[in-house]
Short mmCIF file of C-alpha atoms in Angstrom, two decimals:
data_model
loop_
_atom_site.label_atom_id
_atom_site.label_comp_id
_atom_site.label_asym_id
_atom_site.label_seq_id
_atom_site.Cartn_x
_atom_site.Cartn_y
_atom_site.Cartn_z
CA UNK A 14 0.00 0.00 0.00
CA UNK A 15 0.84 3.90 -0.90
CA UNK A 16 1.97 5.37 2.33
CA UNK A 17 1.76 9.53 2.32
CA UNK A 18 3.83 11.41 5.18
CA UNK A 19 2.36 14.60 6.40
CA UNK A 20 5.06 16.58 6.99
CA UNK A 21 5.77 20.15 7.83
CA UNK A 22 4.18 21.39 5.07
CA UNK A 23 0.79 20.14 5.55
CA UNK A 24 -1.35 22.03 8.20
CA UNK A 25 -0.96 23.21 11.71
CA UNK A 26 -1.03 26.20 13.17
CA UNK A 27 1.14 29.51 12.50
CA UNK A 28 2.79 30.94 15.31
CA UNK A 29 4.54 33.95 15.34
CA UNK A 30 7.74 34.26 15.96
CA UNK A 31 9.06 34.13 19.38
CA UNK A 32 5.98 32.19 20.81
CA UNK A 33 6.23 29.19 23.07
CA UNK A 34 6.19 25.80 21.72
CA UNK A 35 7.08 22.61 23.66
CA UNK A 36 10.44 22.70 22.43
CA UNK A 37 11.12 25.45 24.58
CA UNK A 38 11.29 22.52 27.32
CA UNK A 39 14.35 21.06 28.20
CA UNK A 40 11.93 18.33 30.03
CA UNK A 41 9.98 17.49 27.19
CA UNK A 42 9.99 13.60 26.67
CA UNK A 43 7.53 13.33 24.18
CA UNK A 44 5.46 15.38 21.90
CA UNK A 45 2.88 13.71 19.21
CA UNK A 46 2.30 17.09 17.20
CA UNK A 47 -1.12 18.36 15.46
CA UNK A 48 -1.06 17.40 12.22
CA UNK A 49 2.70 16.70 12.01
CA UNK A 50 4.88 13.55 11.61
CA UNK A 51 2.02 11.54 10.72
CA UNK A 52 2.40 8.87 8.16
CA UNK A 53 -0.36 6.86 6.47
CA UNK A 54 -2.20 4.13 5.12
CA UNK A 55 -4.21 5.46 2.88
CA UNK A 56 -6.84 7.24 5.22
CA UNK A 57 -5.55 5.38 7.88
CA UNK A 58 -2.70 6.14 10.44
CA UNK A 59 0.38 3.95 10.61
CA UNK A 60 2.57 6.10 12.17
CA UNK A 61 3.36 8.92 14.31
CA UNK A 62 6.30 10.65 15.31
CA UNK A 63 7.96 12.09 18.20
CA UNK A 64 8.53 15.55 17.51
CA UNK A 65 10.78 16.10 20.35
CA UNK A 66 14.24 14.37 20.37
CA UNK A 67 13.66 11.42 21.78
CA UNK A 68 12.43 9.38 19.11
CA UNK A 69 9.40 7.93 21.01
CA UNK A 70 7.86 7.19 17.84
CA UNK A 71 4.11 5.86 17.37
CA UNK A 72 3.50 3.13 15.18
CA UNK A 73 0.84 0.48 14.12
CA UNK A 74 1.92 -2.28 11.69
CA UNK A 75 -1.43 -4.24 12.05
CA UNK A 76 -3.82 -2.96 9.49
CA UNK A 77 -7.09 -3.76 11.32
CA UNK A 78 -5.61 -1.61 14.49
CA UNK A 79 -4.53 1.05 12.49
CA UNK A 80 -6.44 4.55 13.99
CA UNK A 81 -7.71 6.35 10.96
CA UNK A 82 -6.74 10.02 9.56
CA UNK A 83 -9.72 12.55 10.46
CA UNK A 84 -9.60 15.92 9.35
CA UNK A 85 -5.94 16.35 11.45
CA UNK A 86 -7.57 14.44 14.17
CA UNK A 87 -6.50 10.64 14.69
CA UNK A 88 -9.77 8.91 15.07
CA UNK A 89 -9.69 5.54 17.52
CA UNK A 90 -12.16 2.96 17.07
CA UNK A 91 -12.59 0.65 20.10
CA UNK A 92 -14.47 -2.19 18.39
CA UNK A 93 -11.10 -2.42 16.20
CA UNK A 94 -9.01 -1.96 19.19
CA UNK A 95 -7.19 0.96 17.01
CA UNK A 96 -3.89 1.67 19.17
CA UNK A 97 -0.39 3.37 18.41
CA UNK A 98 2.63 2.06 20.37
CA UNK A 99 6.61 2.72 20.53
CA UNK A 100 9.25 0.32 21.04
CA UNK A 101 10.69 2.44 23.47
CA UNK A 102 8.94 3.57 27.39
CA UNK A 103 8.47 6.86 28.65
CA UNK A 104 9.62 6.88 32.37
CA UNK A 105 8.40 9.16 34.17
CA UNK A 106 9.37 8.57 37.74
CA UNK A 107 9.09 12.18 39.61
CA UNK A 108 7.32 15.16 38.79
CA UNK A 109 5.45 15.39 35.48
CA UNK A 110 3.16 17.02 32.89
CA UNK A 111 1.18 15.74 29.90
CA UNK A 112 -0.99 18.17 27.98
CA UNK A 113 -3.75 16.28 25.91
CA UNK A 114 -6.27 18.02 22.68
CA UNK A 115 -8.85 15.24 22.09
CA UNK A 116 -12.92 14.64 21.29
CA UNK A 117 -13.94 11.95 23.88
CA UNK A 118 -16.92 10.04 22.65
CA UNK A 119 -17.60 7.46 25.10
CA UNK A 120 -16.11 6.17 28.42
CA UNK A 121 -14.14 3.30 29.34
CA UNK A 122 -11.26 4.00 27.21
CA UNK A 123 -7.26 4.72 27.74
CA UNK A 124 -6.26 7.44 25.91
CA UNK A 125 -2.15 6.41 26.79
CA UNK A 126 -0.79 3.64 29.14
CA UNK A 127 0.97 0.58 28.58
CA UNK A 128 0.42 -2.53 26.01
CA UNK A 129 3.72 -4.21 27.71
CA UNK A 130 3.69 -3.42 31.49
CA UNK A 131 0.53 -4.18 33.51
CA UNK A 132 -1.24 -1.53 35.30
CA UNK A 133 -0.12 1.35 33.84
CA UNK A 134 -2.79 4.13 32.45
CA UNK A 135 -4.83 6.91 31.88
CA UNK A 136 -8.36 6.59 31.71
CA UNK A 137 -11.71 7.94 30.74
CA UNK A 138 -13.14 6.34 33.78
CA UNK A 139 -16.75 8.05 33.42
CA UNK A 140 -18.24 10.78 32.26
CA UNK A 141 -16.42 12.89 35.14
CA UNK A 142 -13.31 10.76 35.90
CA UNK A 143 -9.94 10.30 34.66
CA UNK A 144 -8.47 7.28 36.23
CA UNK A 145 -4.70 6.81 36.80
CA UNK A 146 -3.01 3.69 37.60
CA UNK A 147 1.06 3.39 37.61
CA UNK A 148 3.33 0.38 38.67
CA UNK A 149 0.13 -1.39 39.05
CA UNK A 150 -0.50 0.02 42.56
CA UNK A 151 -4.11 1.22 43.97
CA UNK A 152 -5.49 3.23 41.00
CA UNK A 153 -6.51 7.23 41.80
CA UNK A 154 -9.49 9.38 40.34
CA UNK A 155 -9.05 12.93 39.35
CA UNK A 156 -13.17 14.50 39.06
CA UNK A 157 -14.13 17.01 36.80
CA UNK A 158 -16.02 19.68 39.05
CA UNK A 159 -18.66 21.00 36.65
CA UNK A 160 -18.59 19.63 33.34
CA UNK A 161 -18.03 16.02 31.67
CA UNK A 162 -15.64 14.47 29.21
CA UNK A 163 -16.04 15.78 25.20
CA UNK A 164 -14.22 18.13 22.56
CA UNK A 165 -11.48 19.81 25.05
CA UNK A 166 -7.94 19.87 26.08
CA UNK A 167 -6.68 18.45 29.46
CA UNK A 168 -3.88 18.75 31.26
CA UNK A 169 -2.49 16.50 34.44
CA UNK A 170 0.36 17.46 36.43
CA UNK A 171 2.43 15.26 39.34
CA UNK A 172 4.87 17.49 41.32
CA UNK A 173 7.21 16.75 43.51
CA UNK A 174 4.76 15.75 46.62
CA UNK A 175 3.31 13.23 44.47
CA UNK A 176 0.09 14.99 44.23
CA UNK A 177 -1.77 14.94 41.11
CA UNK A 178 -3.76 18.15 39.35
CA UNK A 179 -6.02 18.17 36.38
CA UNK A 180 -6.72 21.17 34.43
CA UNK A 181 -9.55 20.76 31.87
CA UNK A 182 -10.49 23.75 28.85
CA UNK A 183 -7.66 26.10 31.01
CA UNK A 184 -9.75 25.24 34.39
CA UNK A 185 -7.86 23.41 37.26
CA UNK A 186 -10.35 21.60 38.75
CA UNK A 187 -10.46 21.36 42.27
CA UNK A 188 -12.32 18.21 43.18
CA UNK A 189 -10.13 15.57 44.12
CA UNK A 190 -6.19 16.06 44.28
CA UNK A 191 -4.99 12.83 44.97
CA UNK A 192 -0.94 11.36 45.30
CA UNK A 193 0.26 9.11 43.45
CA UNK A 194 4.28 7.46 43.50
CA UNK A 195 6.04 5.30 41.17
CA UNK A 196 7.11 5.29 38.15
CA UNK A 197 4.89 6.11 34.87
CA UNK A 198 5.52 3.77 31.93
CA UNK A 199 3.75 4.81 28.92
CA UNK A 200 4.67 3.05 25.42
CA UNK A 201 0.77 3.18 23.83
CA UNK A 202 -1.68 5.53 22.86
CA UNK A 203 -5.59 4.10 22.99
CA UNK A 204 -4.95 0.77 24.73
CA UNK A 205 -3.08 -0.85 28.40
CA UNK A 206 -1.67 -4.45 28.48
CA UNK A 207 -2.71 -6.52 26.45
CA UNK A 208 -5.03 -4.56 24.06
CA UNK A 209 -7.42 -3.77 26.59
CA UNK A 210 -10.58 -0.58 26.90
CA UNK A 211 -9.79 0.99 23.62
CA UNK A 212 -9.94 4.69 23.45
CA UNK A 213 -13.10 6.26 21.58
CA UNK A 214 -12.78 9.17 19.98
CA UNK A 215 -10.35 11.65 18.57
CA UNK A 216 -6.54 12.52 19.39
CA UNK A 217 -4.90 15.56 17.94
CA UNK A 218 -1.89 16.24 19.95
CA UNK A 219 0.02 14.52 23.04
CA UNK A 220 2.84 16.72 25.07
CA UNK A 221 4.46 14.86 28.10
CA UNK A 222 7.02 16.58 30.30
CA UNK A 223 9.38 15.35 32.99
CA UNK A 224 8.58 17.90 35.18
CA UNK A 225 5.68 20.53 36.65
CA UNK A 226 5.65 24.05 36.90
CA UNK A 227 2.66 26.47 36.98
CA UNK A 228 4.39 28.29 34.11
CA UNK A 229 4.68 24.89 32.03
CA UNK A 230 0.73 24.49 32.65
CA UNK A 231 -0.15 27.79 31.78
CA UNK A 232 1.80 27.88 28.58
CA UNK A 233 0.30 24.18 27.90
CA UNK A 234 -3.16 25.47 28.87
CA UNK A 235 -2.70 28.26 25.90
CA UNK A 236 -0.83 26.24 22.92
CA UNK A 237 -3.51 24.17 23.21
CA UNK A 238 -6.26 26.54 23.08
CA UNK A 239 -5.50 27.26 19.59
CA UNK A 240 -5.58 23.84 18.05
#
């Protein structure tokens, strides 16, 4: 089969000079850009890349799992079990960030984790609740206050205490701050080990940081607002 690579040239947004971008970040670990670094399978996605510089690239050899190409947005279908996965981890074993622009249709799904590693993942719990489970410990909830899951950005942050913030549409929300140690292992985007609660919906863009800082959020919160 033809496979196309969207590059640089093909859409995105134009920032003006000087502006913040993730690669600003000398913790950046990962970062699965908007319409970038995307390679595919006709209308379906078989690849995509790490734009930062550690080569944490996506990939999906399997046709059937392949997510497909929607518009710039990277549509998961769960009854396919539609995943991406590198061959390499992400460890993230102290503070962190991970900024997230999806369009969640329906609960029940991971939107990243772990397809080799058990117990490791970020969840669409419910229609309030992302659910986050590392070294396969006690799993925590973090509670939207006044909204549920749909077309938004999100952003959850672990500092050095161990306690764990989510900020959804540029709100931190203020419900439930739970801790949570150990190391994060993430390796997949829309499944956990093996293949299981497929992400539905959309994924346009992934940032994940080594580290947390309320000027890292706020720059996050406002990149991502414009996608």
């Amino acid at each position: 089969m033809l496979a196309l690579k969207l590059g640089m040239s093909i859409g995105g947004s134009n920032r003006p000079m000087g502006a913040w971008t993730p690669s600003d970040e000398t913790g950046l670990e990962a970062w699965y850009k908007y319409q970038r670094g995307i390679t595919l399978n006709g209308s379906d996605v078989s690849a995509w890349e790490d734009s930062s510089s550690n080569s944490h690239d996506m990939r999906q050899l399997t046709l059937a799992e392949q997510p497909a190409y929607n518009s710039g947005d990277i549509l998961f279908t769960p009854a396919d079990t539609q995943n991406l996965q590198s061959a390499s981890d992400i460890t993230l074993s102290g503070a962190f960030t991970i900024g997230i622009k999806l369009n969640i249709a329906a609960t029940g799904g991971i939107i990243i984790g772990d397809n080799t590693e058990v117990g490791e993942l970020f969840k669409i719990f419910s229609t309030t609740v992302l659910r986050i489970k590392i070294d396969n410990a006690t799993a925590v909830d973090l509670e939207l206050d006044n909204a549920t899951w749909g077309d938004g950005y999100m952003i959850v942050t672990r500092n050095a205490s161990n306690v764990l913030n989510l900020w959804w549409n540029g709100v931190k929300q203020t419900t439930a701050t739970p801790t949570l140690s150990g190391t994060a292992n993430i390796d997949t985007i829309g499944v956990r080990k093996t293949d299981n609660n497929p992400y539905d919906g959309t994924i346009s863009e992934i940032q994940i940081y080594d580290s947390s800082s309320a000027a890292l959020t706020a720059n996050i919160n406002t990149y991502l607002s414009t996608l």
